[in-house]
PDB file of C-alpha atoms in Angstrom:
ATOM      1  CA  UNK A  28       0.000   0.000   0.000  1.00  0.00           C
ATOM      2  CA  UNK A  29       1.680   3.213  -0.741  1.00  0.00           C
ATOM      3  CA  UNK A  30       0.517   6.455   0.710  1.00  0.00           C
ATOM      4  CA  UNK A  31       1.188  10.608  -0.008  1.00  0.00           C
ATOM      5  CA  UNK A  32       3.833  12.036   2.159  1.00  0.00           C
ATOM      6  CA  UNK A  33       2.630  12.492   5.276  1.00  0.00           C
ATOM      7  CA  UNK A  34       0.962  11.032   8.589  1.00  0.00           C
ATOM      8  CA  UNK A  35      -1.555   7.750   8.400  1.00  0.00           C
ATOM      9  CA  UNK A  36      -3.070   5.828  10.956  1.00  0.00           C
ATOM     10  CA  UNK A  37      -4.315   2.531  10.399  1.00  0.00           C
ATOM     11  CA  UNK A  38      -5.809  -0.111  12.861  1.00  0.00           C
ATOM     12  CA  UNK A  39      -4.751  -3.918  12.209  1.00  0.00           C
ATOM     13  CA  UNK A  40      -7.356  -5.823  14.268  1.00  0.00           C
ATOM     14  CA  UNK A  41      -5.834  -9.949  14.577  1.00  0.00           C
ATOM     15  CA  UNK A  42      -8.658 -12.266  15.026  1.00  0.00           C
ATOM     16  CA  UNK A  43      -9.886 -16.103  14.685  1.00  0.00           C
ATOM     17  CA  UNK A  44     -12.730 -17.227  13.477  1.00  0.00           C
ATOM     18  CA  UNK A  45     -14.522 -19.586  15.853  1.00  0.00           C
ATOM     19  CA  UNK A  46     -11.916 -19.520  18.665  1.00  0.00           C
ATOM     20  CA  UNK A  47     -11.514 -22.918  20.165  1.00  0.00           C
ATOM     21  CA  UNK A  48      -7.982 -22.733  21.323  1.00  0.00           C
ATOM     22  CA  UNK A  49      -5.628 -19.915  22.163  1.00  0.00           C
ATOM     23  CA  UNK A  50      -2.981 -19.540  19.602  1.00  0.00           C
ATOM     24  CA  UNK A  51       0.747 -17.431  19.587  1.00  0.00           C
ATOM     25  CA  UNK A  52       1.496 -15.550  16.688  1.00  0.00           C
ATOM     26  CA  UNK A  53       3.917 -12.720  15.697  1.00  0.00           C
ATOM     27  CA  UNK A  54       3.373  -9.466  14.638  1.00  0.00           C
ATOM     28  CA  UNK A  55       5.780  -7.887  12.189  1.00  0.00           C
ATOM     29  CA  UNK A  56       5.675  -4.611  10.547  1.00  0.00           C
ATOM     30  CA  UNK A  57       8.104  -3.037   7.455  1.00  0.00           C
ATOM     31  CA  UNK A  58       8.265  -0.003   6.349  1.00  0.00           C
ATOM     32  CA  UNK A  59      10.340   2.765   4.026  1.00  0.00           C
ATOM     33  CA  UNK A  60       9.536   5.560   6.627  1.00  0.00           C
ATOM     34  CA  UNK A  61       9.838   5.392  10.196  1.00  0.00           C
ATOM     35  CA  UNK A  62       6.482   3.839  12.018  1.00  0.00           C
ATOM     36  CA  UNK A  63       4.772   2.702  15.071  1.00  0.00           C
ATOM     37  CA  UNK A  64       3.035   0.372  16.529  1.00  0.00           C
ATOM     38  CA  UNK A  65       0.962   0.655  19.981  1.00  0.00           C
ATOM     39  CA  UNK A  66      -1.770  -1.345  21.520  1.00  0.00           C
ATOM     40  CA  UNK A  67      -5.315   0.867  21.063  1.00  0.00           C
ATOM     41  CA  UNK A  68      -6.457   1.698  24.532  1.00  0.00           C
ATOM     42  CA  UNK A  69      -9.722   0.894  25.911  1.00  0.00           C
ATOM     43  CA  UNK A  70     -11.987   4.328  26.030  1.00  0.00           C
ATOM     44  CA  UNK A  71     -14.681   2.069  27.880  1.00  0.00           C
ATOM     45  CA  UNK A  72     -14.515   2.433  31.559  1.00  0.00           C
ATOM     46  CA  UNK A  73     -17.708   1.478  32.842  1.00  0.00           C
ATOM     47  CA  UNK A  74     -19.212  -2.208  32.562  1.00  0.00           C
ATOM     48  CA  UNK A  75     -22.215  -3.896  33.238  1.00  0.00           C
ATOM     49  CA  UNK A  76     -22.783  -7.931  32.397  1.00  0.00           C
ATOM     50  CA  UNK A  77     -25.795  -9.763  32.768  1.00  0.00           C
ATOM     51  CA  UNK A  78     -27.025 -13.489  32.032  1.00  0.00           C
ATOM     52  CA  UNK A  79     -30.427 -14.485  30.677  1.00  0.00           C
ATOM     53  CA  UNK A  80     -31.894 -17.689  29.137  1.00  0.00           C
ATOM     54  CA  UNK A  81     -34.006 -18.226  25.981  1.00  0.00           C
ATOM     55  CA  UNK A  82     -36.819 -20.840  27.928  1.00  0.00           C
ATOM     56  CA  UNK A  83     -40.194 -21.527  26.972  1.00  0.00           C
ATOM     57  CA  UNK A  84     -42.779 -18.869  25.277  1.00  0.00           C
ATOM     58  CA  UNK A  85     -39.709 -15.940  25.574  1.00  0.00           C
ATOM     59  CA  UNK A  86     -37.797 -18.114  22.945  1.00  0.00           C
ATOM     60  CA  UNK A  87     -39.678 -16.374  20.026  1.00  0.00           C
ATOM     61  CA  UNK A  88     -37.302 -15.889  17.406  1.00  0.00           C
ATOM     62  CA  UNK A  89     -36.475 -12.691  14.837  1.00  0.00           C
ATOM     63  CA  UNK A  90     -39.104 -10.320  14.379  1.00  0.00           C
ATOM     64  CA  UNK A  91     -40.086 -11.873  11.503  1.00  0.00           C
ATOM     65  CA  UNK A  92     -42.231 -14.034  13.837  1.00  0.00           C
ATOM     66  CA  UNK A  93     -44.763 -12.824  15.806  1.00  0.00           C
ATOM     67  CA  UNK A  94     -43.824 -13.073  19.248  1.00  0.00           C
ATOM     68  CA  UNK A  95     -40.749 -11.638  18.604  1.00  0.00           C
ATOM     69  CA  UNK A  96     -41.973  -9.247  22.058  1.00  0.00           C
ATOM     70  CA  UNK A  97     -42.174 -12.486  24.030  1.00  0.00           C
ATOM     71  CA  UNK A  98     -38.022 -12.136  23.710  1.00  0.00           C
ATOM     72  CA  UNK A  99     -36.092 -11.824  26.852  1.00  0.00           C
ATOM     73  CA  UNK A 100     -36.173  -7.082  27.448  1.00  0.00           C
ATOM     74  CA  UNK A 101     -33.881  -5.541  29.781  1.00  0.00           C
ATOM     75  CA  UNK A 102     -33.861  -1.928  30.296  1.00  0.00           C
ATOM     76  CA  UNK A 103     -30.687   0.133  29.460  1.00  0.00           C
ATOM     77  CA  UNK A 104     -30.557   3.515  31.433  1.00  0.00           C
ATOM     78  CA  UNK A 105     -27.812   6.244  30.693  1.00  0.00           C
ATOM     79  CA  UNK A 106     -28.729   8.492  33.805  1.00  0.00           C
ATOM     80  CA  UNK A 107     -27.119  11.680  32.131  1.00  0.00           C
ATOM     81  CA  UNK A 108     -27.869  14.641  30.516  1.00  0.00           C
ATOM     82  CA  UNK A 109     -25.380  14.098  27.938  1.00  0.00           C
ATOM     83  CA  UNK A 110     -25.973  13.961  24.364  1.00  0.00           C
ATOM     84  CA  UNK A 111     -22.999  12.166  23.354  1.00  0.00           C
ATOM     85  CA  UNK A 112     -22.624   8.892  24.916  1.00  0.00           C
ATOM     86  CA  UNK A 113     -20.714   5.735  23.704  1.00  0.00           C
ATOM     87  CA  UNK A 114     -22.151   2.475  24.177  1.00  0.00           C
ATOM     88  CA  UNK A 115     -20.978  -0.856  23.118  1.00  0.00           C
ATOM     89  CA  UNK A 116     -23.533  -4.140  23.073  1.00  0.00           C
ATOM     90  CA  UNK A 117     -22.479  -7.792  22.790  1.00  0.00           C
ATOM     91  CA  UNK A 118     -24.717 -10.743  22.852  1.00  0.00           C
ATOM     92  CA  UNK A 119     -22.928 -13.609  23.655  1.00  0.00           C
ATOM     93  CA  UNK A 120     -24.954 -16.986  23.120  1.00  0.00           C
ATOM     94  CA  UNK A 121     -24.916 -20.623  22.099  1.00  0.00           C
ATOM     95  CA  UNK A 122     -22.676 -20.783  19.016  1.00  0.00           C
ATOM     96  CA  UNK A 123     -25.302 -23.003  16.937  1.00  0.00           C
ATOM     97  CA  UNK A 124     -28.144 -20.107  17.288  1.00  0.00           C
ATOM     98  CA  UNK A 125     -27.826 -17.031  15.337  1.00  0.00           C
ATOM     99  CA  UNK A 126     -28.372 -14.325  17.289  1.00  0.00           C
ATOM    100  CA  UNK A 127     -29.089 -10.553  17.143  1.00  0.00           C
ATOM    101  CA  UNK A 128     -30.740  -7.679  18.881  1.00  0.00           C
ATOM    102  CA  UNK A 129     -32.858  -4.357  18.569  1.00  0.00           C
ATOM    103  CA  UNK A 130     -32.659  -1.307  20.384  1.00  0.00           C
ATOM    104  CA  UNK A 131     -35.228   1.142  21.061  1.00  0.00           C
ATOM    105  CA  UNK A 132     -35.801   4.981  22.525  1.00  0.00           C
ATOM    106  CA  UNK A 133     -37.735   4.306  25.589  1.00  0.00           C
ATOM    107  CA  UNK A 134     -37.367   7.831  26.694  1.00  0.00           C
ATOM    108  CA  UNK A 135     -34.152  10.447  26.992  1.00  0.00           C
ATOM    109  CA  UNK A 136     -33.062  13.536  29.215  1.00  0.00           C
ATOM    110  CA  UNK A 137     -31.842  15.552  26.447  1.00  0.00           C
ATOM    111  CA  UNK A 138     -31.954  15.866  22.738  1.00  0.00           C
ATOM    112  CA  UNK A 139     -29.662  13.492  21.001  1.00  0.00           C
ATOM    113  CA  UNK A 140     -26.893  13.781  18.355  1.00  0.00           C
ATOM    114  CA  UNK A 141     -27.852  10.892  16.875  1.00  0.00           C
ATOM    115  CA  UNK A 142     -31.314  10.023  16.536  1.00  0.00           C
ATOM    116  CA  UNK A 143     -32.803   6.570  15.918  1.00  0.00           C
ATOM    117  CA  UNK A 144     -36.298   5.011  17.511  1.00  0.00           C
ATOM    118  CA  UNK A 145     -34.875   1.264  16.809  1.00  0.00           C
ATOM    119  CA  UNK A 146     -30.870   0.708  16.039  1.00  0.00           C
ATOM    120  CA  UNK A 147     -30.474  -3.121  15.186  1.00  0.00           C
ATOM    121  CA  UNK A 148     -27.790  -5.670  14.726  1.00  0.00           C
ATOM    122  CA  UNK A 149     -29.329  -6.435  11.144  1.00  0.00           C
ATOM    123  CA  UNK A 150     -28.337 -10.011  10.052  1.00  0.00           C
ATOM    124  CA  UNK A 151     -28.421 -12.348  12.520  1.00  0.00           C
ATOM    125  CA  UNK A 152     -24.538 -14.520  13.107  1.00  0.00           C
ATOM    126  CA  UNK A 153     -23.699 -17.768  15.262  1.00  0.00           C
ATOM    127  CA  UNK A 154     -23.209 -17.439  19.124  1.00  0.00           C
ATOM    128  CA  UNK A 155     -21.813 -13.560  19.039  1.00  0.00           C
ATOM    129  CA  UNK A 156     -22.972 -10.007  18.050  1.00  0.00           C
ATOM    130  CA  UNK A 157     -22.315  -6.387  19.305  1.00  0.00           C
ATOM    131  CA  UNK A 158     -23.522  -2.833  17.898  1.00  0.00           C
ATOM    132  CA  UNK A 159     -21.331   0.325  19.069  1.00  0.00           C
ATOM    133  CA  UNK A 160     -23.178   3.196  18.984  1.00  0.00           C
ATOM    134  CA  UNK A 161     -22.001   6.905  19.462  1.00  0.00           C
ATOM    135  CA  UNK A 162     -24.062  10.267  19.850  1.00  0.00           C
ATOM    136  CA  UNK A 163     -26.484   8.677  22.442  1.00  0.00           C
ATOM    137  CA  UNK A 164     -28.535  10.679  24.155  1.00  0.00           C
ATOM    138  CA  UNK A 165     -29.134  10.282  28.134  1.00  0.00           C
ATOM    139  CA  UNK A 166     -31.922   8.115  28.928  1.00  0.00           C
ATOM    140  CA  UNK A 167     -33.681   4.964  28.726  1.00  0.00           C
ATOM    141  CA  UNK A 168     -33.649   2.549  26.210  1.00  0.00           C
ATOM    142  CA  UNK A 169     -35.326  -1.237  25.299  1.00  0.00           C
ATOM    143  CA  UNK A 170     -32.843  -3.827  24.543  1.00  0.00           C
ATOM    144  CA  UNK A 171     -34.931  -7.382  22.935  1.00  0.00           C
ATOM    145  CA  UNK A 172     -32.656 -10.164  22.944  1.00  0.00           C
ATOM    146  CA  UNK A 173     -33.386 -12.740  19.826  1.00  0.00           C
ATOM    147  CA  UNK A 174     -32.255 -16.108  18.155  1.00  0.00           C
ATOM    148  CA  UNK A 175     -33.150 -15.504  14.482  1.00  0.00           C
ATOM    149  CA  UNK A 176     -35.322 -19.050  14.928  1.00  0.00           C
ATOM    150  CA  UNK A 177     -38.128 -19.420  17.388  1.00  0.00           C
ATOM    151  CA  UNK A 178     -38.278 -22.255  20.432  1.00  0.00           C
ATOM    152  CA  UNK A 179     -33.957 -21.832  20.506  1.00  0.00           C
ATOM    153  CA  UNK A 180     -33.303 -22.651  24.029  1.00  0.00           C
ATOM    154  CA  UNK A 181     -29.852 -21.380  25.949  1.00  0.00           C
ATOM    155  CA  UNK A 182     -28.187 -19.139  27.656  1.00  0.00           C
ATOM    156  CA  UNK A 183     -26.835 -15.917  26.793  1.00  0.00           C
ATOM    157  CA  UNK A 184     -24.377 -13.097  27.924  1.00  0.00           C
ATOM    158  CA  UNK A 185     -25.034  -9.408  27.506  1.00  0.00           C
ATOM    159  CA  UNK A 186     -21.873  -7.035  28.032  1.00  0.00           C
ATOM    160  CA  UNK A 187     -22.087  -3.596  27.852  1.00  0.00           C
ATOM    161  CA  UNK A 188     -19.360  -1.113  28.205  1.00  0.00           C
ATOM    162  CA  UNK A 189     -19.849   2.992  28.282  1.00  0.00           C
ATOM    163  CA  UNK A 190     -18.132   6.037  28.642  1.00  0.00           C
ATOM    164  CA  UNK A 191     -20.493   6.727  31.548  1.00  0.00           C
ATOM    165  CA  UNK A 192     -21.996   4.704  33.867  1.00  0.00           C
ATOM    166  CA  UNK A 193     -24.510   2.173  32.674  1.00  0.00           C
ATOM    167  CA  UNK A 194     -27.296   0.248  34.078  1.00  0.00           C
ATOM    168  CA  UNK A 195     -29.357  -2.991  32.912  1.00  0.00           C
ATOM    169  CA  UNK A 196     -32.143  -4.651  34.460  1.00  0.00           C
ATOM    170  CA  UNK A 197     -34.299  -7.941  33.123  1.00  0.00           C
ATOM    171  CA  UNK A 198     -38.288  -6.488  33.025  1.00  0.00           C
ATOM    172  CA  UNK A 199     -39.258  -9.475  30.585  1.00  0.00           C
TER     173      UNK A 199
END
């Protein structure tokens, strides 16, 4: 890749796909002009984690099915008057279900940067998804918890990780 004169930052992000097993690997970088490399650092510090089960009637699937509202709801509140929040969401579950989740505006303290009623995940992907979303306003908000296929029992994880402090309770 070869760049104008001049100062470019780029983010290398090392992953595996399905992770069963820690592996080692080695990282290295060459270059015609001096360069650095640094770990990024963290701008979350608050975090809140919470487990939950897809059991029963509140294992209703996408909201392509009805029920999709029977889905397990927690309650998200941002008790600020800030309008420019940063929230990150990850949905941790069984790694045969695909899984996803919607957001929506219950109600906020201020007028947001941003505004959406319902933010979503969109397509649905095995065992793990997350949304990170900027320009939040302070408030409440409706977090619905889905495997894209109805009567998927397990458990799940829900992380989040803000700027600010964060709350989450269950109320379905």
């Amino acid at each position: 890749m070869v760049q104008e004169p001049g100062t470019t930052t780029y983010t290398l992000v090392v992953s595996q796909y399905e992770k069963n097993m820690t592996i080692q690997y080695t990282l290295r970088a060459y270059s015609t002009a001096p360069i650095s490399l640094k770990p990024i650092t963290d701008p979350y510090t608050c975090s809140k984690t919470i487990t939950g089960a897809w059991k029963g009637a509140n294992a209703a699937g996408c909201p392509n099915h009805d029920n999709f509202e029977l889905n397990p709801t927690y309650e998200i509140s941002l008790s600020n008057r800030d309008s420019d929040n940063q929230l990150l969401i990850e949905l941790r579950g069984p790694r045969d279900f695909a899984v996803g989740f919607q957001l929506f505006v219950t109600s906020l303290t201020v007028a947001p940067i941003n505004h959406h009623e319902k933010m979503s995940t969109g397509s649905y992907r095995r065992g793990y998804t997350m949304m990170e979303l900027a320009g939040l306003a302070g408030g409440k908000y409706r977090l619905i918890v889905a495997t894209f296929e109805p009567r998927q029992e397990g458990p799940f994880i829900i992380n989040l990780r803000s700027l600010r402090p964060v709350e989450i309770k269950c109320i379905q």
